[in-house]
Coordinates of C-alpha atoms in Angstrom, one line a residue:
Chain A
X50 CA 97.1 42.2 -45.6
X51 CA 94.2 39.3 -45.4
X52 CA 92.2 40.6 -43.8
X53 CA 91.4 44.0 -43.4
X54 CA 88.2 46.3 -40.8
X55 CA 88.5 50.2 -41.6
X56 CA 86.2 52.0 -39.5
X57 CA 83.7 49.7 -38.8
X58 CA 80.2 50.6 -37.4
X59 CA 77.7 48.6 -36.7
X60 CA 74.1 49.2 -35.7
X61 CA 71.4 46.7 -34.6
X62 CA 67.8 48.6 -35.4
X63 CA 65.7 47.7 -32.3
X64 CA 62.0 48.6 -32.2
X65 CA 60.3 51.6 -33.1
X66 CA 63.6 53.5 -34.6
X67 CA 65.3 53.0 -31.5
X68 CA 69.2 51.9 -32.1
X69 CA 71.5 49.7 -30.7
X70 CA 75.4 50.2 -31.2
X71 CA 76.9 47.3 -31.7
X72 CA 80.5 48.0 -32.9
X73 CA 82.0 51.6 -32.8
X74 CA 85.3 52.2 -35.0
X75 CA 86.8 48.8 -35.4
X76 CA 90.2 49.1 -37.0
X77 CA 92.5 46.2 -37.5
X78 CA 94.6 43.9 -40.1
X79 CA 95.2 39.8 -40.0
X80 CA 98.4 39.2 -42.2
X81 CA 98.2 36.0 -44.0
X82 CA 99.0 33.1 -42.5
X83 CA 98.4 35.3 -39.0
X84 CA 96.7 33.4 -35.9
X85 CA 94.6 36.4 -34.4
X86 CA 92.4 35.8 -31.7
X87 CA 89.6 38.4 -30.7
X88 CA 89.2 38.2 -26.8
X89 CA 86.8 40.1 -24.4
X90 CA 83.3 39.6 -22.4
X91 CA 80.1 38.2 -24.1
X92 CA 77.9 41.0 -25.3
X93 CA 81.1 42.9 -27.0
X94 CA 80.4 42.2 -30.4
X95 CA 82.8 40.0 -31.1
X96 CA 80.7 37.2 -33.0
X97 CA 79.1 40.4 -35.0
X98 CA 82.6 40.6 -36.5
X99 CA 83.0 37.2 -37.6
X100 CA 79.7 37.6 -39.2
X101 CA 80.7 41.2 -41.3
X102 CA 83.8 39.1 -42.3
X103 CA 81.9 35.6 -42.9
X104 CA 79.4 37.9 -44.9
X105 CA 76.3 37.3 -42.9
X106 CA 75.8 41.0 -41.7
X107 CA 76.3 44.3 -43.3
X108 CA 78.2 47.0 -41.7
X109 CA 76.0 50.1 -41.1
X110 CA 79.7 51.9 -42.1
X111 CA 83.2 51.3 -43.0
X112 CA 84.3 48.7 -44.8
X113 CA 85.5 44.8 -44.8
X114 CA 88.4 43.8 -46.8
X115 CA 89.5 40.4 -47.4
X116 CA 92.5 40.1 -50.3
X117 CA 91.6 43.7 -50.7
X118 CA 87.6 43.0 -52.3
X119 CA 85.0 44.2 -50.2
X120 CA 82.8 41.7 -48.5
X121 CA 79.3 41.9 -49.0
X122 CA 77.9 38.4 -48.8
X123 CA 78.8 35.0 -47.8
X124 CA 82.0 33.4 -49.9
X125 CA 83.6 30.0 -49.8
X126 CA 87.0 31.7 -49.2
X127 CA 85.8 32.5 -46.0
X128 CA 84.5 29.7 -43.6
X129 CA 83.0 29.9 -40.1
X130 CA 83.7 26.9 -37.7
X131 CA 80.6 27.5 -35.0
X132 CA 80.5 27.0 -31.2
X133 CA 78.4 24.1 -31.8
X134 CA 75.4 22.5 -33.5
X135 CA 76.9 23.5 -36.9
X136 CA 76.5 20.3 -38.2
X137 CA 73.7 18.9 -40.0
X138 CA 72.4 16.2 -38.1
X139 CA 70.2 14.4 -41.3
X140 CA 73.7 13.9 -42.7
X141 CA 76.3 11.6 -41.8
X142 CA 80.5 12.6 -41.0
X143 CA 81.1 12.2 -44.6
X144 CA 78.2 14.0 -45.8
X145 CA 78.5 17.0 -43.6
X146 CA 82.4 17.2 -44.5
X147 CA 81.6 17.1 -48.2
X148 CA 78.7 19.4 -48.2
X149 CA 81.1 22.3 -49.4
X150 CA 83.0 20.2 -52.1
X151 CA 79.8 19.2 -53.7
X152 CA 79.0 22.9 -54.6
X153 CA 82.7 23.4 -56.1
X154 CA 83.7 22.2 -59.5
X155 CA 85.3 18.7 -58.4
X156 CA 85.0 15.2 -59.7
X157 CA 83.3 12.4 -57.5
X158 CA 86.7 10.4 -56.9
X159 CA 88.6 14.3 -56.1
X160 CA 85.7 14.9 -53.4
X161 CA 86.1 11.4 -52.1
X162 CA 90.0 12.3 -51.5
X163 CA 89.5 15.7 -50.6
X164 CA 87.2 14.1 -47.6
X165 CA 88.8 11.7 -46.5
X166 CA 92.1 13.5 -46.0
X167 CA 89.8 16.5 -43.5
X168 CA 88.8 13.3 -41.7
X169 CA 92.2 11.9 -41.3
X170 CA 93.7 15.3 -40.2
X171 CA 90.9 15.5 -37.1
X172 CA 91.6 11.6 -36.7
X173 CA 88.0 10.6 -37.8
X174 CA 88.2 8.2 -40.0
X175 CA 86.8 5.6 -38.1
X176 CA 83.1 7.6 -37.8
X177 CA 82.9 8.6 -41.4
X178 CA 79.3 7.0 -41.4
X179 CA 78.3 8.1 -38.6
X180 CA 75.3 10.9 -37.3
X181 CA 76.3 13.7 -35.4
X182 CA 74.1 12.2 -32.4
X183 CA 76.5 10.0 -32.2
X184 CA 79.5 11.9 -31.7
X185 CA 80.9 13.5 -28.3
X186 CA 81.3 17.1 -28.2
X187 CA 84.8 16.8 -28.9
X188 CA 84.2 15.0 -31.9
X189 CA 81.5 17.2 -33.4
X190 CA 83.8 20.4 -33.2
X191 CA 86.5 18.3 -34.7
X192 CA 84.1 17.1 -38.0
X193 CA 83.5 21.3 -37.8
X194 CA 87.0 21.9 -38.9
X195 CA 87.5 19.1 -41.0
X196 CA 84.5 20.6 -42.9
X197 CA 86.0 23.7 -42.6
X198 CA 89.4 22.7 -44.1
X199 CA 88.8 20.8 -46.9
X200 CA 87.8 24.1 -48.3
X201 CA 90.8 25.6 -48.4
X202 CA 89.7 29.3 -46.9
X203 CA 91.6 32.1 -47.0
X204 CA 90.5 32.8 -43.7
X205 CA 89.5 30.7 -41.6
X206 CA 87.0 32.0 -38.9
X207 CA 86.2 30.3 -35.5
X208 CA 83.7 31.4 -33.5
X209 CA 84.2 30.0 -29.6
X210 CA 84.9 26.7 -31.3
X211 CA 86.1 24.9 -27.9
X212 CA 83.6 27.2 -25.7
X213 CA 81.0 24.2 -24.9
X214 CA 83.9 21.3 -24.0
X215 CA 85.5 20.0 -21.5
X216 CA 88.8 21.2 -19.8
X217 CA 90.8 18.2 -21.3
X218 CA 89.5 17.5 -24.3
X219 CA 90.0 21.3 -25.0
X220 CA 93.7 20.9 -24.3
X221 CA 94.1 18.0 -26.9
X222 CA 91.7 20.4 -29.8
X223 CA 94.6 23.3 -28.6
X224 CA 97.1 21.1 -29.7
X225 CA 95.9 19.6 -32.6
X226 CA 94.6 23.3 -33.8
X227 CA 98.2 24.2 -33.6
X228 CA 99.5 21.1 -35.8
X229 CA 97.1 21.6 -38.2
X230 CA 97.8 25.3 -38.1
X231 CA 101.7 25.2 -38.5
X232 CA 100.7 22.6 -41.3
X233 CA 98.3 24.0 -43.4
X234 CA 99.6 27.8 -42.6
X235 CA 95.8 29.3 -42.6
X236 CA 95.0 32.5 -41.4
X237 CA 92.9 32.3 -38.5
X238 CA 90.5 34.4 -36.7
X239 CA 89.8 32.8 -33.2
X240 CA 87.2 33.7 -30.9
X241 CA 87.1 33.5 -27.7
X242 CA 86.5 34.6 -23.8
X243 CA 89.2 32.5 -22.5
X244 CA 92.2 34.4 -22.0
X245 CA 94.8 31.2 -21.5
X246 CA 92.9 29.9 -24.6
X247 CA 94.0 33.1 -27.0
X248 CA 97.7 33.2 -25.7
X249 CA 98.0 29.5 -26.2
X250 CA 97.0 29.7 -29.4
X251 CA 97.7 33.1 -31.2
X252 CA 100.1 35.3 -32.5
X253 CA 98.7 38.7 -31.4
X254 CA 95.0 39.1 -28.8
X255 CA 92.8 41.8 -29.4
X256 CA 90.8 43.0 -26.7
X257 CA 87.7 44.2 -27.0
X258 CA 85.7 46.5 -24.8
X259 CA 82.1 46.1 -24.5
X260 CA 79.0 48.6 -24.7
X261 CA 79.5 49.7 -27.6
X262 CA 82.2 46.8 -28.7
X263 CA 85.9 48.5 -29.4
X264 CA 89.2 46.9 -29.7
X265 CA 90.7 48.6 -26.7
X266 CA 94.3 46.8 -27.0
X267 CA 96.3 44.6 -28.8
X268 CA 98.8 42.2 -27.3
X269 CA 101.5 40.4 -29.3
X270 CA 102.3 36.8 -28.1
X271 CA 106.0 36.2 -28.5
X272 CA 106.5 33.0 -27.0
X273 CA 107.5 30.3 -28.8
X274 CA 106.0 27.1 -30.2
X275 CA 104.5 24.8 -29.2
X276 CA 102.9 26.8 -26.6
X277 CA 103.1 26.0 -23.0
X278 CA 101.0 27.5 -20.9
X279 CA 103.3 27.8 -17.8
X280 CA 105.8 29.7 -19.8
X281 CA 106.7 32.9 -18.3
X282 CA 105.7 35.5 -20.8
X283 CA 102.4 33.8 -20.9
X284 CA 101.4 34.0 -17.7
X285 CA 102.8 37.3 -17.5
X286 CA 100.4 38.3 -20.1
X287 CA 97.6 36.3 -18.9
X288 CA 97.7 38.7 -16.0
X289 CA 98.2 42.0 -17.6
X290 CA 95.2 41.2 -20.6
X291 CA 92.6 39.9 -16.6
X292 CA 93.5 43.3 -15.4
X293 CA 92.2 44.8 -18.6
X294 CA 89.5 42.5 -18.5
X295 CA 88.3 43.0 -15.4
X296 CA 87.6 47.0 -15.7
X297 CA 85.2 46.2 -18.9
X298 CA 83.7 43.5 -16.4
X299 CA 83.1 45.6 -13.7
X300 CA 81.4 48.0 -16.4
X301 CA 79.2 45.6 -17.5
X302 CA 77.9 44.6 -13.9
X303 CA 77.6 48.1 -13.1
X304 CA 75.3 48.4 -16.0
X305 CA 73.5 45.6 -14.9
X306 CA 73.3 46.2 -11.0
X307 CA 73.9 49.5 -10.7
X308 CA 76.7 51.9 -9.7
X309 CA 77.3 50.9 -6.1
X310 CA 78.2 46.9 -7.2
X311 CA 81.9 46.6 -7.1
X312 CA 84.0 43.5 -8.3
X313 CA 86.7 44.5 -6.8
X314 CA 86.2 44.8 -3.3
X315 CA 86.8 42.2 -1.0
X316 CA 88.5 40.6 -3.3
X317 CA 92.5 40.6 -2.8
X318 CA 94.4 38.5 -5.3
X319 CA 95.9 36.0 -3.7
X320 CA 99.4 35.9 -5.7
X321 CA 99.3 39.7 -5.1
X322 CA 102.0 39.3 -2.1
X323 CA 103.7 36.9 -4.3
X324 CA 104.5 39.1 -7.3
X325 CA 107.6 40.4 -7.4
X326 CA 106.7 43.3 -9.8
X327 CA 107.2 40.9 -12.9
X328 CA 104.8 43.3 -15.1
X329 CA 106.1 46.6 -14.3
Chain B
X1063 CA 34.4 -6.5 -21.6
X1064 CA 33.1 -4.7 -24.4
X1065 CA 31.9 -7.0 -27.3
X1066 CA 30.1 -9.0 -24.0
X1067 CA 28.4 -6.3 -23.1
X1068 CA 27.0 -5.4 -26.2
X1069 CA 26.1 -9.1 -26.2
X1070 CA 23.8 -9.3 -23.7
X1071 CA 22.0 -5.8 -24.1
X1072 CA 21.3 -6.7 -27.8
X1073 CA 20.1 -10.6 -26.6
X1074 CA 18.2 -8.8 -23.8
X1075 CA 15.8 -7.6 -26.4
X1076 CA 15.3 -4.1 -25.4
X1077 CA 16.0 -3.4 -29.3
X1078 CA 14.8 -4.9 -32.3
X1079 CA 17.5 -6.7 -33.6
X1080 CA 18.3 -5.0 -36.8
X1081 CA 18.9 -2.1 -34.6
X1082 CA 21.6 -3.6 -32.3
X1083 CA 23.3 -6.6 -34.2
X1084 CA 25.2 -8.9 -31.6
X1085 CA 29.0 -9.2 -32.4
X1086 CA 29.4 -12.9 -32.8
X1087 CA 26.8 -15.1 -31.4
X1088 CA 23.4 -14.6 -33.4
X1089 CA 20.4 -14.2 -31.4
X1090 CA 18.5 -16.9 -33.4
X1091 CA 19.9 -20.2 -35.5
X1092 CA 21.6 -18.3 -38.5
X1093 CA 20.4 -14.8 -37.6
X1094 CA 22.7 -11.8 -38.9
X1095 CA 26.4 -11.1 -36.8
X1096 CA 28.6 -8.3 -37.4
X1097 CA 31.3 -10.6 -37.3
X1098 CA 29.4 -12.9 -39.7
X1099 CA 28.6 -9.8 -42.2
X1100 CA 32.1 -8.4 -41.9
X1101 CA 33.5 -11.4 -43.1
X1102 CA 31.0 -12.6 -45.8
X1103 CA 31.4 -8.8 -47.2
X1104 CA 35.0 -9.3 -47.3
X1105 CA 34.9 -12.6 -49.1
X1106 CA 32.1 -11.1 -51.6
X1107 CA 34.6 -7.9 -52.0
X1108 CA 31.9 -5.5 -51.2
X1109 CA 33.7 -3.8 -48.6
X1110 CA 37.8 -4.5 -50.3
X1111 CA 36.2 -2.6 -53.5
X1112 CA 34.4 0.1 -50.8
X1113 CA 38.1 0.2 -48.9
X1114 CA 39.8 0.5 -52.4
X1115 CA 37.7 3.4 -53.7
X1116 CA 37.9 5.5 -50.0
X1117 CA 41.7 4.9 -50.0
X1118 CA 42.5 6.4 -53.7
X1119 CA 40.3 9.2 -53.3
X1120 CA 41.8 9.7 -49.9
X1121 CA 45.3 9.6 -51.4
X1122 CA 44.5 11.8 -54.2
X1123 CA 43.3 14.6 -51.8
X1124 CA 46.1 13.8 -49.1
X1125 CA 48.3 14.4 -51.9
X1126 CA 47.1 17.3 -53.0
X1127 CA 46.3 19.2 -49.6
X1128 CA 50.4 18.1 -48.9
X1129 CA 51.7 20.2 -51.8
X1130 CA 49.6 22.9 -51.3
X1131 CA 50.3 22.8 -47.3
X1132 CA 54.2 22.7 -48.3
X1133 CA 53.6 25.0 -50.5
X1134 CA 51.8 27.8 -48.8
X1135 CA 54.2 26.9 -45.4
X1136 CA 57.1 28.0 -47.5
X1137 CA 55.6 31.1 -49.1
X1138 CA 54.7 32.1 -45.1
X1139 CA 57.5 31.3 -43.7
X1140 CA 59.4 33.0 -46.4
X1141 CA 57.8 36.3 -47.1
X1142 CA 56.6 38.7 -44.4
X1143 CA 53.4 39.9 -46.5
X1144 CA 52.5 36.7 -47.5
X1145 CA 52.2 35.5 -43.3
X1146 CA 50.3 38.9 -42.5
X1147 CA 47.6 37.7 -44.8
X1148 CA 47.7 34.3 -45.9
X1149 CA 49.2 33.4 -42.3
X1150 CA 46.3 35.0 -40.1
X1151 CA 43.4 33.8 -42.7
X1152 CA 44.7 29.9 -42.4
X1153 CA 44.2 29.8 -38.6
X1154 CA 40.8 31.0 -39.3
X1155 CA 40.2 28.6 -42.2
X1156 CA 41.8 26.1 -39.8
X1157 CA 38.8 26.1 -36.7
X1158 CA 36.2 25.5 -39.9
X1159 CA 35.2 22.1 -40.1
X1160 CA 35.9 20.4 -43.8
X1161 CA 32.7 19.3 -44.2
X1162 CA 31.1 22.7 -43.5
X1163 CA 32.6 23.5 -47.2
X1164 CA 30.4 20.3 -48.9
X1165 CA 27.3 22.5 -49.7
X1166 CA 30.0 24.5 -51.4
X1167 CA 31.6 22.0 -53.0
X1168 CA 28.2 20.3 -54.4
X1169 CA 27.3 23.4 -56.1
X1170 CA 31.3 23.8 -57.4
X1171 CA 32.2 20.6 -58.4
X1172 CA 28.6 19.1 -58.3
X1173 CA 28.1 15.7 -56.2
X1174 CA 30.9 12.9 -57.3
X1175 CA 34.6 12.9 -57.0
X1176 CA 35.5 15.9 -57.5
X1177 CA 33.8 17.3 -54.0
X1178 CA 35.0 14.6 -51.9
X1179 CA 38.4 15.5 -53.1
X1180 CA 37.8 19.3 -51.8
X1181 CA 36.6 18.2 -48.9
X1182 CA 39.6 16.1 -48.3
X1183 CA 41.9 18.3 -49.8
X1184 CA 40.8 21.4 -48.2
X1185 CA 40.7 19.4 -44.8
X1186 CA 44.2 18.7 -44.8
X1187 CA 45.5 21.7 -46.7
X1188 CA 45.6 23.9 -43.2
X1189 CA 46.9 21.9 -40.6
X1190 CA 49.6 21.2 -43.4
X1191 CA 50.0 24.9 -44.1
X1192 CA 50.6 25.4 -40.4
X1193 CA 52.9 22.9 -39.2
X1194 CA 54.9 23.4 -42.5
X1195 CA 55.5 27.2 -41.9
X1196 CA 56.4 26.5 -38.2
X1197 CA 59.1 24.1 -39.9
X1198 CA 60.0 26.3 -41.8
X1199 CA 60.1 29.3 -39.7
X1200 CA 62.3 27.4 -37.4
X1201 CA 65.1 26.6 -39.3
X1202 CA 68.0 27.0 -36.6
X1203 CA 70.0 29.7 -37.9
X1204 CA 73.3 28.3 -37.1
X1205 CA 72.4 25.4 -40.0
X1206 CA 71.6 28.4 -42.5
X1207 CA 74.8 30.3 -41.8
X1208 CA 77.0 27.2 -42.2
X1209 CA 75.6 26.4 -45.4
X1210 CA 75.9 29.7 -46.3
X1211 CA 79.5 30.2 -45.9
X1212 CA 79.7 26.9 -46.9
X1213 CA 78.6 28.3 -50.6
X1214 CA 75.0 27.1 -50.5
X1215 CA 72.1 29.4 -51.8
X1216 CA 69.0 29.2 -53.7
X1217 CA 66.9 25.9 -54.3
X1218 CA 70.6 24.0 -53.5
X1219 CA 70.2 25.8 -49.6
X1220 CA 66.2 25.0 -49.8
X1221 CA 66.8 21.3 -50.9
X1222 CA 70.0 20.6 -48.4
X1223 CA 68.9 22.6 -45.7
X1224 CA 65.2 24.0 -45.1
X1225 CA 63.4 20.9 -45.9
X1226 CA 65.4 18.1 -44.0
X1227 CA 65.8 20.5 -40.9
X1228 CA 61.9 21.4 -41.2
X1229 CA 61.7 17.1 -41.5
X1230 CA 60.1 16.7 -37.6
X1231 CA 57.5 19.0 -38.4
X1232 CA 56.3 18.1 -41.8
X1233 CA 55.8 14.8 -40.4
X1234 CA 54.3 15.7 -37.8
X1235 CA 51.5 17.7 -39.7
X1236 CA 51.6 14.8 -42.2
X1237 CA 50.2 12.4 -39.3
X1238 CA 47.8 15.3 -38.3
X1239 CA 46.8 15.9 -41.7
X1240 CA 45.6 12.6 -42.5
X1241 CA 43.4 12.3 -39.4
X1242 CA 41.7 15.1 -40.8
X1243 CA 41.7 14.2 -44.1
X1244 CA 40.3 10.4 -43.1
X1245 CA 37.8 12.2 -41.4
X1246 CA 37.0 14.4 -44.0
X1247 CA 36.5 11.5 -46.7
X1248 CA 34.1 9.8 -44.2
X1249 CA 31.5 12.7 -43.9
X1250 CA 32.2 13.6 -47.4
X1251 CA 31.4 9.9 -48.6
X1252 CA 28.6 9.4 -46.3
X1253 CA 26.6 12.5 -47.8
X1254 CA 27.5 12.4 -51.0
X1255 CA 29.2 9.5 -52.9
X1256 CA 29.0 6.5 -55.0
X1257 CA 30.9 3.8 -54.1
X1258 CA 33.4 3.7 -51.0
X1259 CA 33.0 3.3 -47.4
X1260 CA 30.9 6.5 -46.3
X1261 CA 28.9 5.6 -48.9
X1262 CA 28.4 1.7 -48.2
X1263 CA 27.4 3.2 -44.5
X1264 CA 24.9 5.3 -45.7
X1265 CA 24.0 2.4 -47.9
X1266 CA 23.4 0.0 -44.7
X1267 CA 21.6 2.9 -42.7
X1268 CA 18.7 3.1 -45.8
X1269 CA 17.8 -0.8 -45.9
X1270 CA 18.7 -1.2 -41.6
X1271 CA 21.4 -3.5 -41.6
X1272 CA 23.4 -1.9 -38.4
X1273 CA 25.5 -5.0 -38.7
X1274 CA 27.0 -3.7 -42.4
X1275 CA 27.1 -0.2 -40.6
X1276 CA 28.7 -1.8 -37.4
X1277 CA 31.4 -3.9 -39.7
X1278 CA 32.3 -1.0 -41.3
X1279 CA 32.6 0.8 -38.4
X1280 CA 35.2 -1.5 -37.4
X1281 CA 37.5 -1.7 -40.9
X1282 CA 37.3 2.1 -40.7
X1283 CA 38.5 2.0 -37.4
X1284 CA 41.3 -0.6 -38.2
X1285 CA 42.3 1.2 -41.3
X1286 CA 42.9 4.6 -39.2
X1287 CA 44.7 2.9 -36.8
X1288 CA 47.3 0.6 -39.0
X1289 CA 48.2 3.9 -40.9
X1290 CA 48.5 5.7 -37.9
X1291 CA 50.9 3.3 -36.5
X1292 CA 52.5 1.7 -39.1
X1293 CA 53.4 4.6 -40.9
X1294 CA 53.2 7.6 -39.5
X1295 CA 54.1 6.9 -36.4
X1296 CA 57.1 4.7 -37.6
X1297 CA 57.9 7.7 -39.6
X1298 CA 58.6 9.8 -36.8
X1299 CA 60.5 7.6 -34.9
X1300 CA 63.1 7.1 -37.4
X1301 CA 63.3 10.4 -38.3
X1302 CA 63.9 10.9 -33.9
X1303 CA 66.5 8.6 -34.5
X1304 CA 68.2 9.9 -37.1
X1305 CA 68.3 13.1 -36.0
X1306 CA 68.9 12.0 -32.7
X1307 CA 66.2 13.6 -30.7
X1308 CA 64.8 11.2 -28.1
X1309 CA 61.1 10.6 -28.2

């Protein structure tokens, strides 16, 4: 096992001892080389657990395992590719893609390699010199996992990488995630709230439930790659996982405008006539 | 517009001349001009030597009111304690006027150098102190955590990380800074100096020549003005670009 969550708790102190429960008994393993992608609304907690595995929070109880060693701080085996802005914009392409390498062991002309071959893989070559400002979105996420990369993590965690771009250009990072993926042969924790996005991409979906955050399922992905997205079992899956979805939805707007809101009413799926009973 | 109006009220008479100097035309054949004194105290150095000793006083206490300003910004941005007390007591220390410290500094230091320097020093010191921690303080923390993870800590994370993303700030207070420190070295000089421009003021107010006052008047306003521009400003913008914030 890479990766490894036994019991995990986690508590956000509010003020004036009041507590906020965060994560309640998280359990579950990524097997190396595994593409896992933890799925469910915003507010569930899942960013908190890329940042007990990344090392940036503590766990008020249980434990983190990565290679079996607990995880107590931040460690280069472990890097974080952010939703965005995770690039420091006084630095050029080059420089923000290198900024790991210069704290490793390495000789200049070994960096200078080690560099160039991240750009190459995002196809980024051509901006090596240039300032984030001067990058689209697309681009920016793709410097992200070049800088990510040429690490060489363990793990590699992603936290809503794709979350701020457009439709297309998301479809070309899916694909190119998944090259570099079946090249490279990391182990990946994606994050995410699109559902097509996790089954496009993963082996297995957890699904977290929110309030305090749980994994409340775990769907495997057997379909195989490359992924389409009209394949059957996906969008057979990509039904069942909005059905689970929408309960911890309606739960959240409950909370938020009381008992009497409904999601659900008034609100007939269309394909419902359609469905020949495909998910029973 | 101005300089003609100034003209005629001082050729008008109201005032004895020595108390309002016209700007370029003399009121009698080879009577006194600012202009004229302006540029004869250039040529004669009185006011490049005057300019010379304001500047590297000014840059000695600009120097020193930046290091402490980085300095305490850090130490408040970084421990809680140290913005509880230190914090609370600079926005005090802030709303006191520099030169309010001079009788202070006169029985400290005695008058000379060493009291303009406080005054200049401990004019700047604040505003520095305060824009610095805000820099500081709002490192975004996305930048920290990737550098983090990234294998960054310590002075490497403070070097890479805190200072260039605090960059917009410090400059910021570095422009604000110097308008009170150029301030500062003004009233500083003017009540207690030798040599430099307050001092050459005071200097032109004891044997009434208001056209030395008035000229120097001008290079001080001149001086202020280039730096502010030319470097400061200059400063910010291509920082703004680089960064690429629009201004």
């Amino acid at each position: 096992m890479k990766v490894q969550l036994k019991d995990v708790h986690k508590e956000f102190k509010k003020e004036q001892n009041q507590k906020l429960q965060v994560l309640d008994d998280i359990n579950f393993d990524i097997k190396e080389g595994e593409f896992v992608s933890l799925l469910g609304p915003s507010g569930c907690g899942k960013s908190t657990i890329l940042k007990l595995i990344a090392g940036l929070e503590t766990t008020t109880a249980g434990e983190v395992l990565v290679n079996g060693k607990a995880v107590n701080k931040p460690g280069t085996d472990r890097i974080v590719v952010f939703q965005e802005g995770g690039l420091f914009p006084w630095m050029t392409v080059k420089e923000n893609v290198s900024y790991g390498l210069n704290l490793k062991k390495m000789s200049k002309t070994e960096i200078e390699e080690k560099t160039m071959d991240g750009l190459r893989m995002v196809h980024l070559i051509n901006f090596a010199d240039a300032y984030p400002h001067e990058l689209s979105g697309g681009m920016k996420q793709r410097v992200a996992i070049a800088r990510a990369l040429v690490m060489d993590p363990e793990v590699l965690l992603m936290d809503e990488p794709f979350a701020a771009l457009d439709e297309q250009t998301r479809l070309v990072l899916h694909k190119e995630l998944q090259n570099i993926w079946r090249n490279t042969g990391n182990t990946i924790l994606f994050i995410t709230h699109n559902i097509r996005e996790a089954l496009t991409l993963s082996d297995r979906v957890l699904l977290m439930s929110t309030r305090p955050g749980k994994i409340k399922k775990s769907f495997t992905v057997q379909s195989a790659r490359p992924r389409d997205p009209a394949d059957s079992v996906i969008v057979d899956l990509e039904r069942r996982v909005m059905a689970e979805l929408e309960v911890e939805m309606e739960k959240v707007l409950k909370e938020e405008f009381g008992d009497d809101y409904s999601f659900k009413t008034d609100n007939l799926r269309s394909s419902d006539h359609r469905d020949m009973g495909s998910h029973i | 517009m101005i300089i003609g109006i100034w003209e005629v009220i001082s050729k008008l008479g109201f005032f004895p001349t020595f108390m309002f100097p016209p700007i370029i035309i003399p009121n009698e054949p080879g009577g006194v001009t600012v202009i004229g004194t302006l540029i004869g105290s250039i040529i004669s150095g009185q006011i490049v030597t005057a300019t010379g000793t304001t500047l590297v006083r000014l840059l000695i206490g600009f120097s020193i009111a930046v290091v402490l300003g980085l300095t305490f910004g850090f130490l408040i941005a970084r421990y809680k304690w140290v913005d509880d007390t230190l914090g609370f007591f600079v926005t005090a220390l802030q709303s006191i006027p520099s030169i309010v410290w001079f009788p202070l500094a006169i029985v400290w230091f005695g008058l000379g150098n060493a009291s303009i320097l406080f005054i200049v020093a401990i004019g700047a010191t604040w505003t520095m102190t305060v824009n610095s921690s805000t820099g500081f303080k709002n490192v975004p923390s996305i930048y920290m955590d990737a550098a983090k993870t990234l294998g960054s800590s310590g002075s490497h994370l403070l070097r890479t990380v805190i200072i260039p993303a605090s960059v917009p700030h410090i400059i910021s207070g570095l422009r604000v800074a110097w308008a009170f420190a150029w301030r500062a070295i003004m009233a500083g000089e003017l009540l207690g100096s030798t040599g430099g421009l307050g001092y050459l003021l005071d200097l032109g107010r004891s044997i009434q020549a208001m056209d030395l006052v008035l000229s120097i008047m001008i290079v001080i306003g001149v001086i202020g003005t280039i730096i502010d521009n030319q470097v400061f400003l200059r400063m910010e913008r291509a920082v703004a670009r680089r960064y690429g914030q629009t201004v």
